[in-house]
C-alpha positions as a printed Julia matrix, in Angstrom:
353×3 Matrix{Float64}:
   4.42    4.96   -3.21
   6.01    4.74   -6.64
   8.99    2.46   -6.01
  12.14    4.54   -5.62
  14.89    3.33   -7.95
  18.05    5.21   -7.0
  21.5     4.45   -8.37
  23.27    1.77   -6.28
  25.81    3.0    -3.76
  29.32    2.48   -5.08
  31.48    0.62   -2.57
  34.37   -1.82   -2.62
  33.67   -5.52   -2.71
  35.1    -5.78    0.8
  32.41   -3.46    2.14
  29.7    -5.62    0.59
  31.2    -8.71    2.2
  31.35   -7.01    5.59
  27.7    -6.0     5.3
  26.7    -9.6     4.68
  28.78  -10.8     7.61
  27.19   -8.16    9.83
  23.73   -9.36    8.86
  24.57  -12.95    9.7
  26.26  -12.16   12.98
  24.13   -9.33   14.32
  20.66  -10.19   13.05
  19.7   -13.74   13.93
  16.06  -14.59   13.35
  15.33  -14.45   17.07
  16.31  -10.77   17.18
  13.3    -9.71   15.12
   9.87  -10.24   16.73
   7.6   -12.1    14.35
   3.8   -12.17   14.42
   2.04  -15.18   15.86
   1.66  -17.69   13.07
  -1.65  -19.27   12.1
  -2.86  -21.62    9.4
  -3.32  -18.62    7.11
  -0.05  -16.85    7.9
   2.03  -16.07    4.81
   5.63  -15.15    5.66
   7.68  -12.94    3.36
   9.98  -15.32    1.5
  11.37  -15.83   -2.01
   8.45  -18.16   -2.79
   5.66  -15.92   -1.47
   6.36  -12.51   -3.0
   5.53  -10.87   -6.32
   8.23   -8.33   -7.14
   6.74   -5.39   -8.98
   3.53   -6.75  -10.47
  -0.05   -7.93  -10.19
  -0.96  -10.74  -12.6
  -4.09  -12.68  -13.47
  -1.85  -15.59  -14.43
   0.02  -15.78  -11.12
  -0.1   -18.97   -9.06
  -1.57  -18.31   -5.61
   0.64  -18.89   -2.59
  -2.48  -19.67   -0.53
  -6.17  -20.29   -1.23
  -8.79  -19.43    1.39
 -12.58  -19.25    1.46
 -14.76  -16.16    1.6
 -14.96  -14.86    5.15
 -11.63  -16.3     6.27
  -8.68  -14.22    7.48
  -5.12  -14.16    6.24
  -1.99  -12.57    7.72
   0.66  -11.29    5.33
   4.22  -10.38    6.29
   5.68   -7.75    3.96
   8.94   -5.98    3.13
   9.63   -2.28    2.95
  10.75   -0.49   -0.2
  13.93    0.73    1.52
  16.16   -1.48   -0.61
  18.61   -4.3     0.0
  20.23   -4.98    3.38
  23.56   -3.68    2.01
  21.95   -0.41    0.99
  20.18    0.04    4.33
  23.37   -0.67    6.28
  25.25    1.84    4.09
  22.6     4.44    4.95
  22.96    3.84    8.68
  20.44    1.14    9.62
  21.92   -1.2    12.25
  22.09   -4.72   10.85
  20.28   -5.99   13.95
  17.2    -3.94   12.98
  16.83   -5.4     9.48
  14.33   -8.29    9.42
  16.19  -11.48    8.47
  13.75  -12.42    5.71
  14.95   -9.44    3.64
  18.27  -10.83    2.41
  16.98  -14.14    0.96
  14.37  -12.3    -1.09
  16.92   -9.89   -2.57
  19.33  -12.74   -3.24
  16.94  -15.32   -4.68
  14.04  -13.58   -6.43
  14.96  -13.08  -10.1
  11.48  -12.51  -11.56
  11.25   -8.76  -11.07
   9.27   -5.92  -12.55
   7.95   -4.04  -14.32
   7.45   -2.18  -11.01
   9.56   -2.13   -7.89
   7.24   -3.01   -5.01
   7.81   -6.32   -3.23
   4.28   -7.58   -2.57
   3.27  -10.63   -0.56
   0.86  -12.98   -2.31
  -1.21  -13.56   -4.25
  -3.86  -15.08   -2.01
  -6.8   -16.62   -3.87
 -10.35  -16.59   -2.52
 -12.0   -19.75   -3.83
 -15.43  -18.22   -4.42
 -14.25  -15.09   -6.26
 -15.13  -14.76   -9.95
 -14.81  -11.9   -12.44
 -17.61   -9.4   -11.86
 -17.73   -9.97   -8.09
 -16.55   -7.51   -5.45
 -13.85   -8.4    -2.91
 -14.27   -6.84    0.51
 -10.98   -6.48    2.39
 -11.48   -5.84    6.09
  -8.2    -4.5     7.46
  -8.19   -6.04   10.93
  -4.65   -5.35   12.12
  -1.52   -3.56   10.89
   1.68   -4.29   12.82
   4.91   -2.32   12.57
   7.81   -4.76   12.2
  10.84   -2.44   12.32
  12.25    0.45   14.34
  13.0     2.58   11.3
  11.48    3.97    8.14
  13.08    5.44    5.06
  12.09    8.35    2.85
  13.67    9.67   -0.29
  13.27   11.0    -3.78
  15.01   10.01   -6.98
  16.35   11.84  -10.0
  13.45   12.64  -12.3
  10.87   11.42   -9.79
   8.47   13.08   -7.39
   6.14   16.03   -7.97
   8.9    18.65   -8.39
  11.6    16.82  -10.36
  13.02   19.98  -11.95
  13.53   21.62   -8.55
  15.23   18.56   -7.06
  17.29   17.1    -9.96
  19.16   14.59   -7.82
  18.51   11.7    -5.39
  18.33   11.9    -1.62
  17.27    9.41    1.07
  17.23    9.3     4.83
  16.56    6.83    7.62
  13.94    7.94   10.15
  13.84    6.26   13.6
  10.46    4.94   14.74
   9.33    4.72   18.37
   6.82    1.88   18.21
   5.75    2.3    21.83
   5.02    6.02   21.57
   3.92    5.58   17.91
   5.93    8.52   16.62
   8.65    8.99   14.03
  11.63   11.16   14.98
  11.99   13.0    11.68
  14.48   15.55   13.01
  15.28   17.27   16.34
  12.07   18.92   17.42
   9.97   17.23   14.71
   7.99   14.14   15.72
   5.36   12.64   13.4
   2.45   10.53   14.72
   2.41    7.07   13.18
  -0.64    5.73   11.33
   0.58    2.54    9.65
  -1.13    1.36    6.47
  -0.34   -0.57    3.32
   0.43    1.63    0.33
  -0.47   -1.25   -1.97
  -3.45   -3.59   -1.62
  -4.95   -4.96   -4.77
  -6.23   -7.8    -6.91
  -5.12   -9.19  -10.25
  -6.12   -7.84  -13.65
  -7.86  -10.11  -16.16
  -4.65  -10.77  -18.12
  -0.93  -10.95  -17.46
   1.45   -8.77  -15.53
   0.81   -5.12  -14.87
   3.16   -2.64  -13.21
   2.74   -2.44   -9.43
   3.18    1.34   -9.46
   0.08    2.95  -11.04
  -3.19    2.42   -9.12
  -6.28    1.71  -11.17
  -9.49   -0.34  -11.04
  -7.63   -3.27   -9.46
  -6.65   -0.87   -6.6
  -2.95   -1.7    -6.06
  -0.69    1.2    -5.19
  -3.44    3.37   -3.71
  -1.22    5.18   -1.18
  -4.37    6.23    0.68
  -3.47    7.1     4.26
  -7.08    6.52    5.4
  -6.76    2.75    4.92
  -5.5     1.96    8.43
  -6.63   -0.9    10.67
 -10.38   -0.76   11.19
 -11.18    0.3     7.63
 -12.59   -1.73    4.75
 -11.63   -1.68    1.08
 -13.89   -2.86   -1.75
 -12.33   -3.84   -5.1
 -13.94   -5.12   -8.32
 -12.75   -8.63   -9.16
 -11.33   -9.22  -12.66
  -9.63  -12.63  -12.35
 -10.73  -15.95  -10.89
  -9.8   -16.14   -7.22
  -9.28  -12.34   -7.09
  -5.56  -12.96   -6.26
  -5.07  -10.43   -3.47
  -1.63   -8.97   -2.74
  -0.39   -6.41   -0.21
   2.83   -4.57    0.51
   4.53   -1.16    0.34
   4.2    -0.63    4.09
   3.93    2.93    5.36
   4.26    4.06    8.97
   2.62    7.31    7.91
   2.16    9.6     4.93
   0.76   12.96    3.92
  -1.88   13.37    1.24
  -0.1    13.85   -2.07
   3.06   11.9    -1.12
   4.82   14.64   -3.07
   8.46   13.5    -2.92
   7.38    9.99   -4.12
   7.77    8.09   -0.83
   6.14    7.95    2.59
   7.55    6.67    5.89
   8.44    3.4     4.15
   8.75    0.45    6.54
   8.05   -3.21    7.26
   4.47   -4.22    8.12
   2.45   -7.35    8.84
  -1.26   -7.15    8.15
  -4.27   -9.3     8.98
  -7.19   -9.14    6.57
 -10.61  -10.75    6.32
 -11.54  -11.35    2.68
 -15.23  -11.54    1.76
 -16.67  -12.13   -1.72
 -19.86  -10.31   -2.75
 -21.85  -11.7    -5.66
 -24.53   -9.02   -5.58
 -22.35   -5.93   -5.92
 -20.74   -4.41   -8.98
 -18.07   -1.71   -8.96
 -16.03    0.12  -11.58
 -13.55    1.63   -9.11
 -12.4     0.73   -5.6
 -14.3     2.15   -2.67
 -13.58    2.19    1.05
 -15.26    2.72    4.38
 -13.76    3.92    7.65
 -15.55    4.05   11.01
 -16.43    7.69   10.24
 -16.47    8.09    6.44
 -17.42    6.61    3.1
 -14.67    6.96    0.47
 -14.86    6.97   -3.31
 -11.76    6.92   -5.52
 -10.59    7.87   -8.99
  -7.34    7.4   -10.9
  -5.92    8.76  -14.14
  -2.76   10.27  -15.57
  -4.73   13.55  -15.52
  -5.68   15.07  -12.15
  -8.89   16.6   -13.52
 -10.04   13.25  -14.92
  -9.16   11.41  -11.72
 -11.24   13.94   -9.79
 -14.17   13.42  -12.15
 -14.01    9.66  -11.53
 -13.94   10.08   -7.75
 -16.82   12.6    -7.66
 -18.98   10.51  -10.01
 -18.32    7.44   -7.87
 -19.49    9.28   -4.75
 -22.61   10.45   -6.57
 -23.33    6.89   -7.69
 -22.75    5.62   -4.14
 -25.2     8.12   -2.66
 -27.82    7.35   -5.3
 -27.57    3.58   -4.82
 -27.21    3.43   -1.02
 -28.97    6.59    0.23
 -31.61    6.69   -2.52
 -30.96   10.31   -3.44
 -31.56   11.71   -6.89
 -28.41   12.44   -8.87
 -29.07   16.16   -8.4
 -29.3    15.72   -4.62
 -26.19   13.53   -4.55
 -24.21   16.1    -6.54
 -25.32   18.84   -4.14
 -24.56   16.77   -1.05
 -21.07   15.97   -2.32
 -20.48   19.69   -2.74
 -21.7    20.76    0.69
 -20.54   17.81    2.83
 -17.85   15.87    0.96
 -14.12   16.55    1.01
 -12.31   16.01   -2.3
  -8.71   15.13   -1.42
  -5.62   14.44   -3.51
  -4.47   10.95   -2.54
  -1.13   11.05   -4.35
   0.48   12.86   -7.28
   3.46   10.65   -8.08
   2.46    7.11   -9.07
   2.01    7.36  -12.83
  -1.75    7.55  -12.34
  -2.59   10.24   -9.82
  -5.24    9.49   -7.2
  -8.18   11.47   -5.83
 -10.61   10.37   -3.14
 -13.84   11.86   -1.78
 -14.54   11.62    1.97
 -18.22   11.63    2.93
 -18.87   11.79    6.71
 -21.26    9.18    8.08
 -22.42   11.48   10.88
 -24.56   13.55    8.52
 -26.89   10.61    7.89
 -29.17   10.87   10.92
 -32.18    8.92    9.62
 -32.72    5.16    9.54
């Protein structure tokens, strides 16, 4: 999701004060269930988030070894507690770690996503591949938000204004109550998972070779993401939690919410990638990104051809043909500066050894 920057809600100073009092009184830490902590648990706090960027010069909040797991607690992109309360979220439902981050983090931008990390993997060096096994994705709130901003989204000229709404989540039934008679199944995933570039800060919004703001709804628990490493330690970050999303993410946001994720990070010295790839229990996924949809599609199709040649030992002609007859070329998202395309290749077609 490309971080939604809407104009702040105008309200008297008294209203702002009352919102803060409501947060303190109605939302004690015990009211929000937190994940079980471990040695590699990274809570969302002012000292553990990167607001709006990936950076090869960032200091890691934690260093682990290849093969170890890490659990990251993350914020939504729904805005400050005051804004959420103004839009109808009960103060008791807002995780208590939100307010300190909005109050204390001053190093912000150029993007708008609040990412947890970075986590360094000691063995990772430029030229390696980082495997991210997504072991668990936990919903941490009973609401999601969705909205579009002035000049944003895929149809900015048809919707030349800003709108947002709060959408209740039923975490037991795993559905979102979008409107009376409209319930959406939940498939939580992180919109942004990525590693650092070789240099300094880059915007958290456009996805690219470092992965980042992929907004790929296939990357749920049980899937694996592979990213080329460009900086020592890889410096993995995650955030931009989604309870669900449609391909395209056309209004610029998904079901934005709070998530905690557990990941196993594995360094590969014998693999080399240009673009991120992924694997689900049922499919292989190649990806491409560009400002131009045609060029992004070319990248994704070429990556699938290269994957089939290197792993299934097909000729390039055969791989091109197989991608045409068995692969699905999907638009990942159209709204993040660089658009995304991914190719889904079903595993079931490979019946030989």
